[in-house]
XYZ file of C-alpha atoms in Angstrom:
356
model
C 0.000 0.000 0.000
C 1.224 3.426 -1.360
C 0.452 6.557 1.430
C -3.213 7.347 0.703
C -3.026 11.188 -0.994
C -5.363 13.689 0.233
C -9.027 13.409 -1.465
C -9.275 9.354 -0.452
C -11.839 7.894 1.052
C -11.472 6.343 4.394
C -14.267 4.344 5.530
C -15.408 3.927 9.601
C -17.582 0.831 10.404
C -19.262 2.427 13.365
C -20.912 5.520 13.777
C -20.459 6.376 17.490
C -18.821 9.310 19.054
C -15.035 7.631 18.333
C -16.049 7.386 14.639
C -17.078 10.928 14.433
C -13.837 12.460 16.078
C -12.034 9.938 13.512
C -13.858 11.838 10.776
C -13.267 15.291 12.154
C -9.373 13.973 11.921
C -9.530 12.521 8.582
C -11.384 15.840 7.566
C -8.492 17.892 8.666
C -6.183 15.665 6.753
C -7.973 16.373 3.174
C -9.961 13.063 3.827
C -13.237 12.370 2.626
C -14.964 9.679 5.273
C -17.914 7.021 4.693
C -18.999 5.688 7.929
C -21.098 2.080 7.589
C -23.365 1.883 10.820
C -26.353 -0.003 11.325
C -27.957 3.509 12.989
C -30.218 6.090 12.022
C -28.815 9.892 12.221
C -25.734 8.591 13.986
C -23.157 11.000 15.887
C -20.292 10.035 13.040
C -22.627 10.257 9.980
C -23.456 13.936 11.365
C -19.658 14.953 10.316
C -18.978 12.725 7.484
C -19.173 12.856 3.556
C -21.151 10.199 3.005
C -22.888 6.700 5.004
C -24.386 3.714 4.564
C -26.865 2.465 6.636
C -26.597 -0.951 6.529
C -26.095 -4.605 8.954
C -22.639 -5.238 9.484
C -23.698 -8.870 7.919
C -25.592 -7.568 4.915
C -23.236 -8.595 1.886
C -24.215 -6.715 -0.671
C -24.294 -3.125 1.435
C -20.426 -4.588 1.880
C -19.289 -5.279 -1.155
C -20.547 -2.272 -2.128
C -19.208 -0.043 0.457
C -15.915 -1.793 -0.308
C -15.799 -0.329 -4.098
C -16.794 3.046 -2.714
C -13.264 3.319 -0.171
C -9.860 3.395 -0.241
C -9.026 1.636 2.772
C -11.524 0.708 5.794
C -10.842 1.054 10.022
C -13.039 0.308 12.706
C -14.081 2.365 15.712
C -15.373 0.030 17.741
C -13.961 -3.451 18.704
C -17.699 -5.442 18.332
C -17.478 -4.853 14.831
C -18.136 -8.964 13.761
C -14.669 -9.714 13.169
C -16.689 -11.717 9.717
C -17.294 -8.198 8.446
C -14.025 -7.098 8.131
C -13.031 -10.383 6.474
C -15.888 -10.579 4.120
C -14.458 -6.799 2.977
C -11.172 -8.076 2.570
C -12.737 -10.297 0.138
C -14.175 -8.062 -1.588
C -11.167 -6.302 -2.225
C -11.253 -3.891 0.288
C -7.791 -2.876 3.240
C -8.681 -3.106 5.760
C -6.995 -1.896 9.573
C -6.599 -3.280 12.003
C -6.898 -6.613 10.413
C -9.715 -9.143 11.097
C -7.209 -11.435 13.119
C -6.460 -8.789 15.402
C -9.912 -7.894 15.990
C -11.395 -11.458 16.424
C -8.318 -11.489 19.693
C -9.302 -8.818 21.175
C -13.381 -9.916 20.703
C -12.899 -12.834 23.175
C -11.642 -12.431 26.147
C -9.897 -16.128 26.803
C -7.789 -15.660 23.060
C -7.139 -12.253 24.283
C -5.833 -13.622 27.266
C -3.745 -16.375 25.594
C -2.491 -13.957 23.236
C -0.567 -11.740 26.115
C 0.471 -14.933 27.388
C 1.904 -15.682 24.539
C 3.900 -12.197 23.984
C 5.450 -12.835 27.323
C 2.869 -10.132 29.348
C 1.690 -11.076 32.610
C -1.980 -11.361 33.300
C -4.231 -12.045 36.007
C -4.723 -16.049 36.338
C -7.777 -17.326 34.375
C -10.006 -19.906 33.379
C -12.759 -20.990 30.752
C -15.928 -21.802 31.988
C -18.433 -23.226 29.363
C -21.001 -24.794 32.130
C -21.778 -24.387 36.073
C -19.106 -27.596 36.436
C -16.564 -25.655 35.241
C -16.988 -22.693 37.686
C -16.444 -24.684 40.303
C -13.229 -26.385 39.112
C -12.509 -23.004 38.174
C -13.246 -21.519 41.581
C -11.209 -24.743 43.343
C -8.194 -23.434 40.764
C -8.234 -19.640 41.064
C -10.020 -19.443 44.785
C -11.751 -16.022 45.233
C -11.868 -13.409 45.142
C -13.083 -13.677 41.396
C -14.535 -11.652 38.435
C -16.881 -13.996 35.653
C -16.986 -12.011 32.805
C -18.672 -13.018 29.496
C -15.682 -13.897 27.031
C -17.777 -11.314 24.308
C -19.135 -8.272 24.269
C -18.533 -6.874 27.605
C -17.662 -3.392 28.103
C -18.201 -0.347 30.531
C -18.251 -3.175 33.638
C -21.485 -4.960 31.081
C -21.063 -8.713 31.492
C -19.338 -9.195 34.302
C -20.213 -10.598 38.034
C -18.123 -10.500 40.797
C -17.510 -13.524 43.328
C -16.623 -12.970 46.476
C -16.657 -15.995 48.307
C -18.063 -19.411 46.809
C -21.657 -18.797 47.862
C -22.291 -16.490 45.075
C -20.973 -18.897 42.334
C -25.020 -19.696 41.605
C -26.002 -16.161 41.497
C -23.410 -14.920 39.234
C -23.230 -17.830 36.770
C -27.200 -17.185 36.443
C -26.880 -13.631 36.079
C -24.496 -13.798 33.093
C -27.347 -16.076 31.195
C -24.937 -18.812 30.482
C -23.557 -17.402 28.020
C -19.987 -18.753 27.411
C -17.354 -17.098 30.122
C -14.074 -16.756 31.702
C -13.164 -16.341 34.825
C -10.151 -14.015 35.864
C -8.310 -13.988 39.686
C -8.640 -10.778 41.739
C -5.319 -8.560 41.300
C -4.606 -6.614 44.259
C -3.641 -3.787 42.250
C -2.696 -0.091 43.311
C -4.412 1.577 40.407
C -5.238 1.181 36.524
C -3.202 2.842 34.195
C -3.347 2.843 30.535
C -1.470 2.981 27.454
C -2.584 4.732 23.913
C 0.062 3.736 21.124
C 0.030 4.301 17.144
C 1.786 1.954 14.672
C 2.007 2.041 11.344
C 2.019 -0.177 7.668
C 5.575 -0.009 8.237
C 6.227 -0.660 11.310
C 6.780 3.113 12.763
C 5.698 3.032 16.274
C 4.053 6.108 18.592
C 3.196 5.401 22.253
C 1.550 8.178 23.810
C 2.438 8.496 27.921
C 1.355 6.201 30.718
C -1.809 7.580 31.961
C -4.504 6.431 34.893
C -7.488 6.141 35.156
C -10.488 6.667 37.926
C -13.627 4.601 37.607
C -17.149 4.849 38.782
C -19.934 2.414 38.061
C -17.786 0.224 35.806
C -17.232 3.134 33.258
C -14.017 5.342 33.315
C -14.549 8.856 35.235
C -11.327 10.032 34.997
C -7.779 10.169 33.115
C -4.869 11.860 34.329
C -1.693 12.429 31.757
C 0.708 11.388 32.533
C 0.066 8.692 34.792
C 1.992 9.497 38.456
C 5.063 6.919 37.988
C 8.431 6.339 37.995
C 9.870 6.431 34.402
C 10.857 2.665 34.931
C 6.821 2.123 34.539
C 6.330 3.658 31.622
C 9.321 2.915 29.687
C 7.928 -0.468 30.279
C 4.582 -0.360 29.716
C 5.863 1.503 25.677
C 7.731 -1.932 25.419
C 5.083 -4.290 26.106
C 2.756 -2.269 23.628
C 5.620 -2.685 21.341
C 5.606 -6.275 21.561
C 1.727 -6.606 21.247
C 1.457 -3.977 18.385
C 4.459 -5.672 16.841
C 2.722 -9.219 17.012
C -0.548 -8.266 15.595
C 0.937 -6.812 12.704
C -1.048 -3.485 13.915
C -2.386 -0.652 11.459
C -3.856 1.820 13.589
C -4.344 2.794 17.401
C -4.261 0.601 19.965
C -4.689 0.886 23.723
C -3.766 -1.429 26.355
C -5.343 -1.815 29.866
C -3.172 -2.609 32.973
C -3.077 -3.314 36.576
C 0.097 -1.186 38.675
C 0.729 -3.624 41.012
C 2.556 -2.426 44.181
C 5.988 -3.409 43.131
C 5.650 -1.515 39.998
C 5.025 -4.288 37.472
C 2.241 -4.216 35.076
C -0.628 -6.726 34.878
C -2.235 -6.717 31.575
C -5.940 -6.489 31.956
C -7.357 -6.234 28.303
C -6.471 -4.674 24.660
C -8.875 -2.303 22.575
C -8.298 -2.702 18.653
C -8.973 1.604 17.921
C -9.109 4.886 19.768
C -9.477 4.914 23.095
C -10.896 6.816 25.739
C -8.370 6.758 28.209
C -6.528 8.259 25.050
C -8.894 11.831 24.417
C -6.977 13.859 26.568
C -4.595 13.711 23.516
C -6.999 16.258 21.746
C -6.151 19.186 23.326
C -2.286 17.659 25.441
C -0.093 16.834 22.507
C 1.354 17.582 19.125
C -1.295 15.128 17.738
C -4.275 13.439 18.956
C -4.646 9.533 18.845
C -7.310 10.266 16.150
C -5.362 12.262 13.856
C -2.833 9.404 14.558
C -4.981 6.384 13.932
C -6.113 8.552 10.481
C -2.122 8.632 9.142
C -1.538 4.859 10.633
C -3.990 3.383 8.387
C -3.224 5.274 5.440
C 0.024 4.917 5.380
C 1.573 8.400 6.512
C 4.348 9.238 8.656
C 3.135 8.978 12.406
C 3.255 12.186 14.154
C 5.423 12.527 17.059
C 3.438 11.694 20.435
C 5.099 14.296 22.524
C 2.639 15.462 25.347
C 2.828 19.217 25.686
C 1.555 19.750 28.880
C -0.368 17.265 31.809
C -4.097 16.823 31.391
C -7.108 15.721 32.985
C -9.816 14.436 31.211
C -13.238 14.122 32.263
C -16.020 11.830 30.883
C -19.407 13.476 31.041
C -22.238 10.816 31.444
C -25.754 11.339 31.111
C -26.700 14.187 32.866
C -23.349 15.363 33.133
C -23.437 16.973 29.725
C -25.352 19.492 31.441
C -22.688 21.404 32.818
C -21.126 21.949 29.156
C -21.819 25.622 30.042
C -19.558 25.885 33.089
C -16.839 23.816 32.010
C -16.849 26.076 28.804
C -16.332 28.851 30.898
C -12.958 27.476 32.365
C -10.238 29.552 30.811
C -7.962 26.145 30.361
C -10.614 23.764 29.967
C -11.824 22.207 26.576
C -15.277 20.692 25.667
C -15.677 18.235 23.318
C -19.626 16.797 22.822
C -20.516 14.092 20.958
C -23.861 15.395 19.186
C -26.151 12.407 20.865
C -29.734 13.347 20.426
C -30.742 11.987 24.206
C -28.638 12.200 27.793
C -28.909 8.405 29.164
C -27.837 6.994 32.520
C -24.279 5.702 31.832
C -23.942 6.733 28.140
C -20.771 8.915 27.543
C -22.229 12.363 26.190
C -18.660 14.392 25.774
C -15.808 14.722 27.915
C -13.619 17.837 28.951
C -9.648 18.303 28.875
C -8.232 20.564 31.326
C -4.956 21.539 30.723
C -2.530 21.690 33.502
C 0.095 24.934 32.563
């Protein structure tokens, strides 16, 4: 693949609030952007050139769609991993590619694949059936977290075990649906890492940050995160490794427990953006959107030099709200995402502010 020359096409499968700062970034790069989403009046499709409003399983809005770009990303991680493979048969590129995606989709391969690369992670097992809790539970001990191995996200799909008497109750409130379950880590805090790599193997990490949560969804990000440079020299070589393994297009971020001696426990990968990774917006010579854009076609990566420390602030639900007085901070930025209706727990913006 050639670097993409302003005027291409980049297409989005997704059309939620990552896809539509995505297409603000490709925009600013000369970019036109087609965004495929299943939704009506979505927030990406509000900012785009063009969309499709299709199924992600509907093979003739793919094929077609696939004619119509010049290369295709993702901005979500659910994205059936069979969609992106049924547009590389069509002809289409697309990044990240559908192997990386289909790891990061199920938690147990995602956990075998940091195995794999040499990362720690907390200690784990499958469990297909109530028998296999309990051998799991014997195993692991508890505290425990059962987690569906798909489709989880924003603490969705996941059950926490305390002691053995609430094996029944969370193995019946996950619906049975196929799960893993993962040892508590008595960590000090979560920290997270945002990285860009390239077609050619040019790789970006942005700084260590942590994160605050609250209900299972993240609160809070502070940039950079407060550690030694030890930490997060090597959390930038562990994303190495994984970006380096997956033969990575595009942003990636990686999850990870600080334990108290300073190593890192790897908790889980995202295949795009992330949003432990906004504060970049507004913090550093580039964002991770305008990053991901020139990843996946093929440009020089931008340097990933933070300019100042950040907080970031998700605003959830009713939170958006307050746009007004967080607008009138002199070194605060507001960034909404253009969602027609404030919901408990749906992210609704966030806000930078900028620590001079």
């Amino acid at each position: 693949m050639k670097p993409l020359p302003p005027g291409s096409v980049i297409g989005i499968l997704g059309g939620g609030q990552l896809g539509r700062m995505l297409a603000v970034s490709a925009a600013e790069l000369g970019f036109d952007v087609h965004i495929y989403t299943p939704e009506e009046d979505s927030p990406a499709s509000r900012v785009a050139a063009r969309t499709t409003v299709a199924a992600f399983d509907d093979a003739d809005a793919l094929a077609r769609f696939a004619s119509q770009v010049d290369v295709v990303t993702t901005e979500f991680e659910n994205v059936p991993a069979d969609t992106t493979r049924a547009l590389v048969n069509a002809g289409a590129i697309v990044h990240p590619n559908p192997e990386a995606l289909a790891i990061a989709q199920d938690r147990v391969a995602e956990k075998r694949f940091f195995n794999e690369c040499g990362i720690a992670t907390a200690p784990f097992a499958v469990v297909d059936s109530r028998a296999d809790l309990d051998a799991a539970l014997k195993q692991i001990g508890t505290p425990a977290i059962l987690k569906t191995r798909r489709l989880g996200y924003d603490g969705k799909g996941q059950a926490r075990i305390a002691t053995l008497t609430d094996a029944e109750a969370a193995y019946a409130a996950l619906g049975g649906e196929p799960t893993i379950l993962e040892g508590f880590c008595a960590f000090e805090r979560e920290v997270s890492i945002v990285a860009a790599r390239s077609i050619h193997n040019g790789f970006a990490p942005f700084d260590l940050v942590e994160n605050e949560h609250a209900n299972g969804i993240l609160a809070r990000t502070i940039a950079p995160a407060r550690v030694d440079a030890r930490v997060q020299e090597q959390a930038k070589g562990l994303a190495y490794l994984v970006g380096d393994a997956l033969d990575y297009a595009g942003v990636f971020a990686i999850e990870f427990f600080l334990m108290a001696d300073g190593s890192l426990i790897a908790n889980e990968m995202a295949p795009r953006v992330h949003n432990s990774g906004h504060w970049t917006q507004d913090a550093c010579v580039a964002s991770q959107f305008e990053q991901h854009i020139r990843a996946v076609a093929d440009w020089p990566l931008a340097s990933p030099a933070r300019l100042c420390d950040a907080e970031m602030i998700n605003l959830i639900g009713d939170d958006v709200n307050q746009w007004a007085a967080y607008a009138a901070e002199p070194n605060t930025r507001v960034h909404l995402y253009g969602k027609r209706e404030a919901r408990p727990g749906r992210k609704m913006g966030h806000v930078t502010r900028l620590k001079r």
